[in-house]
PDB file of C-alpha atoms in Angstrom:
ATOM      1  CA  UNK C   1     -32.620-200.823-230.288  1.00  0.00           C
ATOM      2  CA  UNK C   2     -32.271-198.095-232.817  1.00  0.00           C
ATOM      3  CA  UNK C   3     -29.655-199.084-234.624  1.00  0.00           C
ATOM      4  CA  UNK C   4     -30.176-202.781-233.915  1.00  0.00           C
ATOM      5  CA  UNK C   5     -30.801-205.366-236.974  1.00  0.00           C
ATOM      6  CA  UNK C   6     -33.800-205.693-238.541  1.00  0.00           C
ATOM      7  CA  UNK C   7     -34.607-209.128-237.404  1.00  0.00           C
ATOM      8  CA  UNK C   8     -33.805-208.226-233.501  1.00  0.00           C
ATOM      9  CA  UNK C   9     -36.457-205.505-233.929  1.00  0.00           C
ATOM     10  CA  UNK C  10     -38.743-207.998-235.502  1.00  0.00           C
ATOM     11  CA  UNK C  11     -38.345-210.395-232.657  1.00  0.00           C
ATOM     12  CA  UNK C  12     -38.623-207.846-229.927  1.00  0.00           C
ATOM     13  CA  UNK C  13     -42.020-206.825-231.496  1.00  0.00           C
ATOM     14  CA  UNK C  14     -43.266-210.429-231.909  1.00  0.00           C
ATOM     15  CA  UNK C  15     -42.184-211.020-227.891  1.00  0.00           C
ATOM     16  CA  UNK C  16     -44.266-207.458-226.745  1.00  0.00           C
ATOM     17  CA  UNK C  17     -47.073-209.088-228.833  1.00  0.00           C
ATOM     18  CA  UNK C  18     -46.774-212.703-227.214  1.00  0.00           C
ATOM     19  CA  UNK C  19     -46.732-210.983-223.667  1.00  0.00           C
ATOM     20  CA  UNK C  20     -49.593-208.916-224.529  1.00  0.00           C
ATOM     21  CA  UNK C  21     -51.837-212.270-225.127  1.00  0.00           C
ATOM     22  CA  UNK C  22     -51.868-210.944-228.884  1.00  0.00           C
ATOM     23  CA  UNK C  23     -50.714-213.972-229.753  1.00  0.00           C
ATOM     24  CA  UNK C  24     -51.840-216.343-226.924  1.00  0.00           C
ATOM     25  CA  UNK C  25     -50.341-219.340-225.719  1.00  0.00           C
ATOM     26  CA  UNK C  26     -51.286-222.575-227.857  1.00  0.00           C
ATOM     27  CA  UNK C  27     -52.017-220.278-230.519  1.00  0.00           C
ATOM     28  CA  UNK C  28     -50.060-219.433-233.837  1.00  0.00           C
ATOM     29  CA  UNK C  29     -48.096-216.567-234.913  1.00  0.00           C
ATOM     30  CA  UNK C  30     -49.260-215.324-238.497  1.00  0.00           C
ATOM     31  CA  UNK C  31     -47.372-217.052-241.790  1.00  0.00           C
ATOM     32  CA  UNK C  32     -43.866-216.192-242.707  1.00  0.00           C
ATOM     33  CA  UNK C  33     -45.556-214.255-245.556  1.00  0.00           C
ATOM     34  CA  UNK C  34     -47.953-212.726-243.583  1.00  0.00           C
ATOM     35  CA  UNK C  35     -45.084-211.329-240.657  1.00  0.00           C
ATOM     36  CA  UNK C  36     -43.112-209.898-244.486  1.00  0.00           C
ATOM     37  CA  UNK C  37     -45.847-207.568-245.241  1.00  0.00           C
ATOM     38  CA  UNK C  38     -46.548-206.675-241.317  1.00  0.00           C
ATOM     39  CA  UNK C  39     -43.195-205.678-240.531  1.00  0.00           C
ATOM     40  CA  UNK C  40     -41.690-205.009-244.249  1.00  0.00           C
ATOM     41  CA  UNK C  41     -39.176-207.039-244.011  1.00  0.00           C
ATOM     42  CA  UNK C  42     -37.302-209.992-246.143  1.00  0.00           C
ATOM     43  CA  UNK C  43     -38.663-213.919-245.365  1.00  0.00           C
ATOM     44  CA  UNK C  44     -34.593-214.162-243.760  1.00  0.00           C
ATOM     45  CA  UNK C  45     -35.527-211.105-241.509  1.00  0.00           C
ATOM     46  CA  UNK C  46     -38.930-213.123-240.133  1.00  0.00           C
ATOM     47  CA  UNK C  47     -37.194-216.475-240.057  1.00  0.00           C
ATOM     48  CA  UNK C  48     -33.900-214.797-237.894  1.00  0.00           C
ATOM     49  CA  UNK C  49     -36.357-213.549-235.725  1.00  0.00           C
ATOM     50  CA  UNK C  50     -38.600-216.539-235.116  1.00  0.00           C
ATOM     51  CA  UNK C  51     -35.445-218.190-234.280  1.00  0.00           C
ATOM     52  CA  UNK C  52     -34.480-216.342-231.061  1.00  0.00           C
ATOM     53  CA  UNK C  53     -38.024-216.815-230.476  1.00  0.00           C
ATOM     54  CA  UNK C  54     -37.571-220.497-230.608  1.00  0.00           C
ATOM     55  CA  UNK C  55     -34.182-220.117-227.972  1.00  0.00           C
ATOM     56  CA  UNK C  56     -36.021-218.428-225.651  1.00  0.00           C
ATOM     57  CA  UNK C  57     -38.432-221.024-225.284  1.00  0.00           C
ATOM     58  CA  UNK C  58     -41.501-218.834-226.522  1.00  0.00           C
ATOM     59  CA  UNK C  59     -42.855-220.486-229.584  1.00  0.00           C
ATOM     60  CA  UNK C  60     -41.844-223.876-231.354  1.00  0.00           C
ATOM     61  CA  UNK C  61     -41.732-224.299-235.433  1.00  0.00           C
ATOM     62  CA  UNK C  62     -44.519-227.496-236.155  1.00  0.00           C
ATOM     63  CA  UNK C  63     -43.684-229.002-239.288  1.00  0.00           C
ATOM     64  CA  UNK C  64     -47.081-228.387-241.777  1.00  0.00           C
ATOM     65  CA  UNK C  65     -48.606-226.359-238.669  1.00  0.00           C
ATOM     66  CA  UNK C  66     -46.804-222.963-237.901  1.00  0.00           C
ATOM     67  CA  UNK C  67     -45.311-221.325-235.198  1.00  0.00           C
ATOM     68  CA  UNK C  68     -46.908-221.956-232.110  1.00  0.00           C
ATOM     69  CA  UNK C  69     -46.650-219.654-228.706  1.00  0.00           C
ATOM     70  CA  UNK C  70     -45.697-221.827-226.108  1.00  0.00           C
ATOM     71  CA  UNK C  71     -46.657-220.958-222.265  1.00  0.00           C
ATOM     72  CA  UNK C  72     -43.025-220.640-220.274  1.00  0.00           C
ATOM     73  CA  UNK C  73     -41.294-223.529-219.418  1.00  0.00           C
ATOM     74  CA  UNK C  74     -42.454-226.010-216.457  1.00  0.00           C
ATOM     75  CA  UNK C  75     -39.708-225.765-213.769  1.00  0.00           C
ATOM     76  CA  UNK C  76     -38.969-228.542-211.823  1.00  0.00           C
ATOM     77  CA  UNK C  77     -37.167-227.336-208.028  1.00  0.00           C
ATOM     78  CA  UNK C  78     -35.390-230.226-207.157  1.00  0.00           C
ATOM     79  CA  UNK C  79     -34.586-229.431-203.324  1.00  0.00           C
ATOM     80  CA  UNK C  80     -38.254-230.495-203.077  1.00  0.00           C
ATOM     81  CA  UNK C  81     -39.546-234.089-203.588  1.00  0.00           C
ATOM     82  CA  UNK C  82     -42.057-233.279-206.750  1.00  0.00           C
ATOM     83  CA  UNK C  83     -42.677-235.224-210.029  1.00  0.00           C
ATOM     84  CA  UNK C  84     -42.394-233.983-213.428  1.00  0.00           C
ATOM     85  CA  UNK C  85     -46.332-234.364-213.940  1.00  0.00           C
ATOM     86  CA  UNK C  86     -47.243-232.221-210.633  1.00  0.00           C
ATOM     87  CA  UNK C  87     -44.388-229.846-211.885  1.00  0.00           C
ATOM     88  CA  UNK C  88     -46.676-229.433-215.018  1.00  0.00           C
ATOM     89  CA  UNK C  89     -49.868-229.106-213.102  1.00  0.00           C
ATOM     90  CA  UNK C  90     -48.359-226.349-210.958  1.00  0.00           C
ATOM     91  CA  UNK C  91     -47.534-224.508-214.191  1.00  0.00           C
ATOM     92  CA  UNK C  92     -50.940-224.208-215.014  1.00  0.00           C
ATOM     93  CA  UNK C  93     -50.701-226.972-218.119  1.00  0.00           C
ATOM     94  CA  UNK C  94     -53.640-229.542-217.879  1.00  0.00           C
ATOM     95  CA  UNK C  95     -51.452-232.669-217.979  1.00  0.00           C
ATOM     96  CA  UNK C  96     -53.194-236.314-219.272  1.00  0.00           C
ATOM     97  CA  UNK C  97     -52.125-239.609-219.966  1.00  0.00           C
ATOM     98  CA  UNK C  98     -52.114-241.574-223.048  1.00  0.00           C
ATOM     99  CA  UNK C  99     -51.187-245.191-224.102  1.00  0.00           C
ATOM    100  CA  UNK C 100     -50.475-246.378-220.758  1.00  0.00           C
ATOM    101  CA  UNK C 101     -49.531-249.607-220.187  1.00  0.00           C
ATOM    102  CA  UNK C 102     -48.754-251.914-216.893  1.00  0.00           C
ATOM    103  CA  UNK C 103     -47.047-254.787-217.054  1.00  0.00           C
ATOM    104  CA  UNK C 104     -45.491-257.205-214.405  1.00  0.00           C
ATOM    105  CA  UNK C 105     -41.209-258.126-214.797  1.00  0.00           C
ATOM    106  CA  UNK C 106     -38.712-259.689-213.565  1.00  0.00           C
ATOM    107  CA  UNK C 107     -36.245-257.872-211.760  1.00  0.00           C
ATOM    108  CA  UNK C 108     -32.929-258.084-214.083  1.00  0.00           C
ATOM    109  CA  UNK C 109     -29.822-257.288-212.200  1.00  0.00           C
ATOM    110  CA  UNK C 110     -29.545-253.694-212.424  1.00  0.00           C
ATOM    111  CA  UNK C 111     -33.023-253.239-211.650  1.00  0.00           C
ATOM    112  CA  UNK C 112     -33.062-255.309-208.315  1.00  0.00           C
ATOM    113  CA  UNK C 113     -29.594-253.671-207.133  1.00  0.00           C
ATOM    114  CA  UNK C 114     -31.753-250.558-207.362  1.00  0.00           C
ATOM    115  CA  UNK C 115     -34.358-251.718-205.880  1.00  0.00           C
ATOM    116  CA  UNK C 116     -32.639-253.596-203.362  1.00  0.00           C
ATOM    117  CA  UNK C 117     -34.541-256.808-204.093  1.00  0.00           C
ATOM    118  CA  UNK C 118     -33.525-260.505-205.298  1.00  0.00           C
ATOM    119  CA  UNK C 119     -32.993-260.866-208.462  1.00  0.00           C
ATOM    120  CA  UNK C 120     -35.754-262.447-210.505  1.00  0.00           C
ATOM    121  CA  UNK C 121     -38.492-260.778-208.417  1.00  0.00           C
ATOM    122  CA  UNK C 122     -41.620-259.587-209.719  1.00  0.00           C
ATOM    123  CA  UNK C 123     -42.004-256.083-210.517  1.00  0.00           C
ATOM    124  CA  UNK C 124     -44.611-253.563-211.994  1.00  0.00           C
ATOM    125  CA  UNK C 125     -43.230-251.779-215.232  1.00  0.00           C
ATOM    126  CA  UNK C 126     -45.635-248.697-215.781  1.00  0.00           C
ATOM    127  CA  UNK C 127     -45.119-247.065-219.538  1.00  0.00           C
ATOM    128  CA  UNK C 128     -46.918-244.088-220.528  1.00  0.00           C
ATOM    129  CA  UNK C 129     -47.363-240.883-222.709  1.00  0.00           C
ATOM    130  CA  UNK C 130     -47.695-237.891-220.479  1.00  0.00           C
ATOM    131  CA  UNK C 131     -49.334-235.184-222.488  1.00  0.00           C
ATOM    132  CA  UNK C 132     -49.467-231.682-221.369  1.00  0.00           C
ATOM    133  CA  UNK C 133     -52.438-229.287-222.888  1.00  0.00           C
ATOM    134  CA  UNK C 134     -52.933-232.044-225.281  1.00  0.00           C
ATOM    135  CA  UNK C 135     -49.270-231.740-226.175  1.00  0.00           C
ATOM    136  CA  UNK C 136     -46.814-234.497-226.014  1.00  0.00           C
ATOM    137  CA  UNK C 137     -44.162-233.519-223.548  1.00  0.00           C
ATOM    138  CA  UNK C 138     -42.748-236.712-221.663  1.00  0.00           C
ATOM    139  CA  UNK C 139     -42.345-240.317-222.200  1.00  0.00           C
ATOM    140  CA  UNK C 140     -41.871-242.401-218.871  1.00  0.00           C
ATOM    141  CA  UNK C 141     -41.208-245.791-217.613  1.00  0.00           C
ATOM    142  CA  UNK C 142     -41.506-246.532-213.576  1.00  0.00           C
ATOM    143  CA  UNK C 143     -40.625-249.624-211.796  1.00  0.00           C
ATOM    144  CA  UNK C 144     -41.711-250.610-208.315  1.00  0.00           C
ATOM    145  CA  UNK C 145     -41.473-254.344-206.509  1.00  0.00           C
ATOM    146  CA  UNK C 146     -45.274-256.088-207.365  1.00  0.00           C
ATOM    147  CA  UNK C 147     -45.621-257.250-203.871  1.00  0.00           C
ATOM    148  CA  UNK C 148     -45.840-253.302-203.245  1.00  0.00           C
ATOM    149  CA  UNK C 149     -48.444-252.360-205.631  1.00  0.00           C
ATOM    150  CA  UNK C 150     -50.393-255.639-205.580  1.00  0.00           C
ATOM    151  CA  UNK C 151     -53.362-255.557-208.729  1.00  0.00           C
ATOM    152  CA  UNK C 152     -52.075-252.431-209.972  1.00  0.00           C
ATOM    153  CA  UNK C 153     -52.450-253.784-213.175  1.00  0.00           C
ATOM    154  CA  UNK C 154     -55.961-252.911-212.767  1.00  0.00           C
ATOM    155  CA  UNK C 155     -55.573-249.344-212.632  1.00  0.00           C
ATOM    156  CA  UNK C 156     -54.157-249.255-216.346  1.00  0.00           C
ATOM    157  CA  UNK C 157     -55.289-245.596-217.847  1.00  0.00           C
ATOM    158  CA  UNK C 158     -56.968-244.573-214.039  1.00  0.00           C
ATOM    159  CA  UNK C 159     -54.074-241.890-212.626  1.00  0.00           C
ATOM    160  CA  UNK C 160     -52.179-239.444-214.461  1.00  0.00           C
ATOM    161  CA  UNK C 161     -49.804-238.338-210.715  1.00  0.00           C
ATOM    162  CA  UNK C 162     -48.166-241.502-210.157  1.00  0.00           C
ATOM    163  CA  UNK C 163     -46.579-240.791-206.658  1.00  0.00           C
ATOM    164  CA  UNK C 164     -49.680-239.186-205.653  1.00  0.00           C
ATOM    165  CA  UNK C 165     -51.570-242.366-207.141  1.00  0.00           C
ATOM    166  CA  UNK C 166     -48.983-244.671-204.978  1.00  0.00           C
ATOM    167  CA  UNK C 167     -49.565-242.634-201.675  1.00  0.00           C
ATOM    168  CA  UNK C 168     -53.672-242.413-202.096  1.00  0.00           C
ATOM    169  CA  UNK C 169     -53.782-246.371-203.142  1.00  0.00           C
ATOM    170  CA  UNK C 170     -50.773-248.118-202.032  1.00  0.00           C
ATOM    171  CA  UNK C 171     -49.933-246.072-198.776  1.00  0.00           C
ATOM    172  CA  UNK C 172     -46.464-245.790-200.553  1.00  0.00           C
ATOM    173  CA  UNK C 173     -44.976-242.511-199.522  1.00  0.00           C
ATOM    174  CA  UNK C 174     -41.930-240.481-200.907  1.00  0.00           C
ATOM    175  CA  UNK C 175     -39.862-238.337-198.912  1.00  0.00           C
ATOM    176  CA  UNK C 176     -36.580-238.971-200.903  1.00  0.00           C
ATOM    177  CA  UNK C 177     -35.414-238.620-204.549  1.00  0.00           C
ATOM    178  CA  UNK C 178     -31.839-239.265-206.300  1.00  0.00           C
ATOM    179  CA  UNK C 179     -31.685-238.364-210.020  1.00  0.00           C
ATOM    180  CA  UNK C 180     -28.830-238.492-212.602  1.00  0.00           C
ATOM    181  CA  UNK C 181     -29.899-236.063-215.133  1.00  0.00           C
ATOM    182  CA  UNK C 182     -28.758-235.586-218.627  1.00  0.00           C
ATOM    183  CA  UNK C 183     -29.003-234.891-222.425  1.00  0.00           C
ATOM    184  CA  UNK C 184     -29.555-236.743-225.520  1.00  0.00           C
ATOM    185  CA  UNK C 185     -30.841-236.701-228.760  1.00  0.00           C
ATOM    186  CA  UNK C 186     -34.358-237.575-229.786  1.00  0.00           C
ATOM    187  CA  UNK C 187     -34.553-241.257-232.156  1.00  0.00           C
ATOM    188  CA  UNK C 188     -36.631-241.751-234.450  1.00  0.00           C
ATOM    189  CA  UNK C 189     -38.984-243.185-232.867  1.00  0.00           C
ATOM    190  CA  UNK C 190     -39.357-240.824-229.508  1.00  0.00           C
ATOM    191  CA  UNK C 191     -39.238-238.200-232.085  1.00  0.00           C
ATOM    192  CA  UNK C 192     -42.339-239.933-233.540  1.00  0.00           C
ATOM    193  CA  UNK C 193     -44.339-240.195-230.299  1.00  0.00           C
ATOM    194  CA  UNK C 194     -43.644-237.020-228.502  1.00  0.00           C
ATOM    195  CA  UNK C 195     -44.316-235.322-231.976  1.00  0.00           C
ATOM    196  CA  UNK C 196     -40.755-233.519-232.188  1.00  0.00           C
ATOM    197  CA  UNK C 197     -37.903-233.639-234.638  1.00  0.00           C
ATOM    198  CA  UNK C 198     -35.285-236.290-234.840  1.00  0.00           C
ATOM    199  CA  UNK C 199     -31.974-234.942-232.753  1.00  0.00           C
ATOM    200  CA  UNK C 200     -34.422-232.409-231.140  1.00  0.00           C
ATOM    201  CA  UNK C 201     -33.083-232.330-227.138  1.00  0.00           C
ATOM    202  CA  UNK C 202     -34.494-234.569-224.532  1.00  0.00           C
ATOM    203  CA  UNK C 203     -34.046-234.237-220.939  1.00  0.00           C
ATOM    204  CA  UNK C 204     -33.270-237.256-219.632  1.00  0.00           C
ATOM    205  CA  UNK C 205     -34.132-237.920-216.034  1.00  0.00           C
ATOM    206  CA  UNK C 206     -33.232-241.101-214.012  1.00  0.00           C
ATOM    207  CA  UNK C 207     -34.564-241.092-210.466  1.00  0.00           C
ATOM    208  CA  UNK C 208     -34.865-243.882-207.451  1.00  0.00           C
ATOM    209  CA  UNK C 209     -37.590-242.996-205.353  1.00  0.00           C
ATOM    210  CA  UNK C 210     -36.945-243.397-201.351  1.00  0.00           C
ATOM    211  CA  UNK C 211     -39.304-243.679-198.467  1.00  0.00           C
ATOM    212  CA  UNK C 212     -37.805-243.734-194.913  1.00  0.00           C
ATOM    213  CA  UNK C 213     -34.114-245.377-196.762  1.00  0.00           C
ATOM    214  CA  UNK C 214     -35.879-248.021-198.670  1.00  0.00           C
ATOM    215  CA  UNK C 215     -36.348-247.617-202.482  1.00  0.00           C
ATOM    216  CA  UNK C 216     -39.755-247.267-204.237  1.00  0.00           C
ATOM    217  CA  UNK C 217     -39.289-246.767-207.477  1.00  0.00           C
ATOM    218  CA  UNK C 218     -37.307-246.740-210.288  1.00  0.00           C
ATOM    219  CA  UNK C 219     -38.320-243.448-212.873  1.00  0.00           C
ATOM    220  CA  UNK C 220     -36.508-243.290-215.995  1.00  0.00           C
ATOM    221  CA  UNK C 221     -38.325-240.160-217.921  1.00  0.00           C
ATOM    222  CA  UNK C 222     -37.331-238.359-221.156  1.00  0.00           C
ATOM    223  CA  UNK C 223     -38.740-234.772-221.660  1.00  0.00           C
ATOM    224  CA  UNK C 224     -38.866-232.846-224.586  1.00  0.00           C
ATOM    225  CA  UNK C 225     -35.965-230.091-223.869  1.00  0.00           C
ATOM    226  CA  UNK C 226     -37.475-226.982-224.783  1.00  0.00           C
ATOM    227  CA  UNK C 227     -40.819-227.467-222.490  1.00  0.00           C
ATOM    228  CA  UNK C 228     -38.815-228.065-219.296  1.00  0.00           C
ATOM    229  CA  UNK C 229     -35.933-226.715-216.930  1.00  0.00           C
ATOM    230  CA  UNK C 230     -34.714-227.698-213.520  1.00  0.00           C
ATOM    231  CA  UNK C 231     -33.807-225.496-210.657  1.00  0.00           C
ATOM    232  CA  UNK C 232     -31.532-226.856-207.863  1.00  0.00           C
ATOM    233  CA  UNK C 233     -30.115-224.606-205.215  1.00  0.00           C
ATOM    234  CA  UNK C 234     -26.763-225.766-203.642  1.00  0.00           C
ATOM    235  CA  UNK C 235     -25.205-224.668-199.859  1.00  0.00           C
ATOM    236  CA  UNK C 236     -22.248-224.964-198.966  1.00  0.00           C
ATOM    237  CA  UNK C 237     -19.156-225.388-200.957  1.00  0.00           C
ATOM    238  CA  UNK C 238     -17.324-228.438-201.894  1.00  0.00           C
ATOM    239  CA  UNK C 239     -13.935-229.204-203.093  1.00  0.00           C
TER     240      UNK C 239
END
């Protein structure tokens, strides 16, 4: 570390400091200007630094707002059958809902092969704005056959854990997932609700729900990238 550059010095520092709680989590580091004068270094030095503080998932740049210290990433272990909400609540975040809506569809093609309904059937579309420590962190859309969740509607803005909503309500269990998981790049306009930047990561997560072989649901979730990992265990090895 002696001989290390002067912005990897800076950043170990800052880290000690974050793990120390002198900087706590959902609090700010101090200005760019500020961090020149407490380390004596050049506004490239602080910046360099902040950066592998960003890569490591520790703090996140706000636009007009600073450098925030984020808590570590929620990890989601899929070989257990867990949401991305209870995922959040295990990490200690307290996780809300905002701007739900439920609405009742018709099942279009893809959606009924998935379900393994008729075509044209009536199904519950649930959209809402999971927020985690007042944070955005996760836009999601779930889709379950209406004559399973009769007068759900009803329950617009009443549960933030949907599958624990669907068991305690509905008598729906889960004791099955399948998810295809991927990447993209924030619009616009997911940018503008999750509060991110354009082209920032998502995590993109889309998941049939099972229960005894039958399907459930239908989760199609996008999570901002740098709040969130997955850990999956494999056994076994194929060729």
């Amino acid at each position: 570390m002696k001989n290390a550059p002067a912005y990897v010095k800076v950043y170990s520092r800052l880290k000690n400091e974050i793990n120390k709680g002198t900087y706590p989590v959902g609090g700010f580091l101090p200005k760019e200007c500020e961090l020149e004068k407490i380390y004596q270094v050049s506004r490239t030095t602080v910046r360099n630094a902040v950066k592998m503080l960003v890569q490591e998932g520790l703090v996140e740049v706000r636009q007009g707002s600073g450098t925030r210290v984020l808590n570590h990433k929620a990890i989601q272990n899929y070989n257990k059958v867990t949401s991305v909400t209870e995922s959040l609540m295990k990490k200690g975040y307290r996780v809300t809902t905002s701007d739900m809506m439920i609405d009742i569809i018709l099942a279009d093609k893809q959606l009924a092969d998935e379900l393994e309904i008729p075509e044209g059937t009536s199904v519950a579309r649930i959209q809402r704005l999971q927020l985690a420590d007042e944070e955005p962190v996760t836009l999601m859309e779930n889709y379950i056959e209406y004559a399973k969740v009769p007068g759900i509607e009803a329950y617009e803005n009443q549960f933030v854990a949907l599958y624990q909503f669907l068991e305690e309500k509905f008598g729906l269990q889960i004791d099955e997932t399948r998810d295809r998981i991927s990447a993209k790049s924030a619009t616009f306009m997911e940018a503008q609700v999750l509060k991110t930047e354009p082209k920032d990561a998502l995590l993109v997560v889309h998941r049939v729900t099972y229960w005894q072989n039958r399907p459930v649901s239908i989760d199609h979730v996008r999570i901002i990238g740098s709040k969130y990992e997955v850990e999956i265990s494999g056994k076994g090895r194929s060729k």
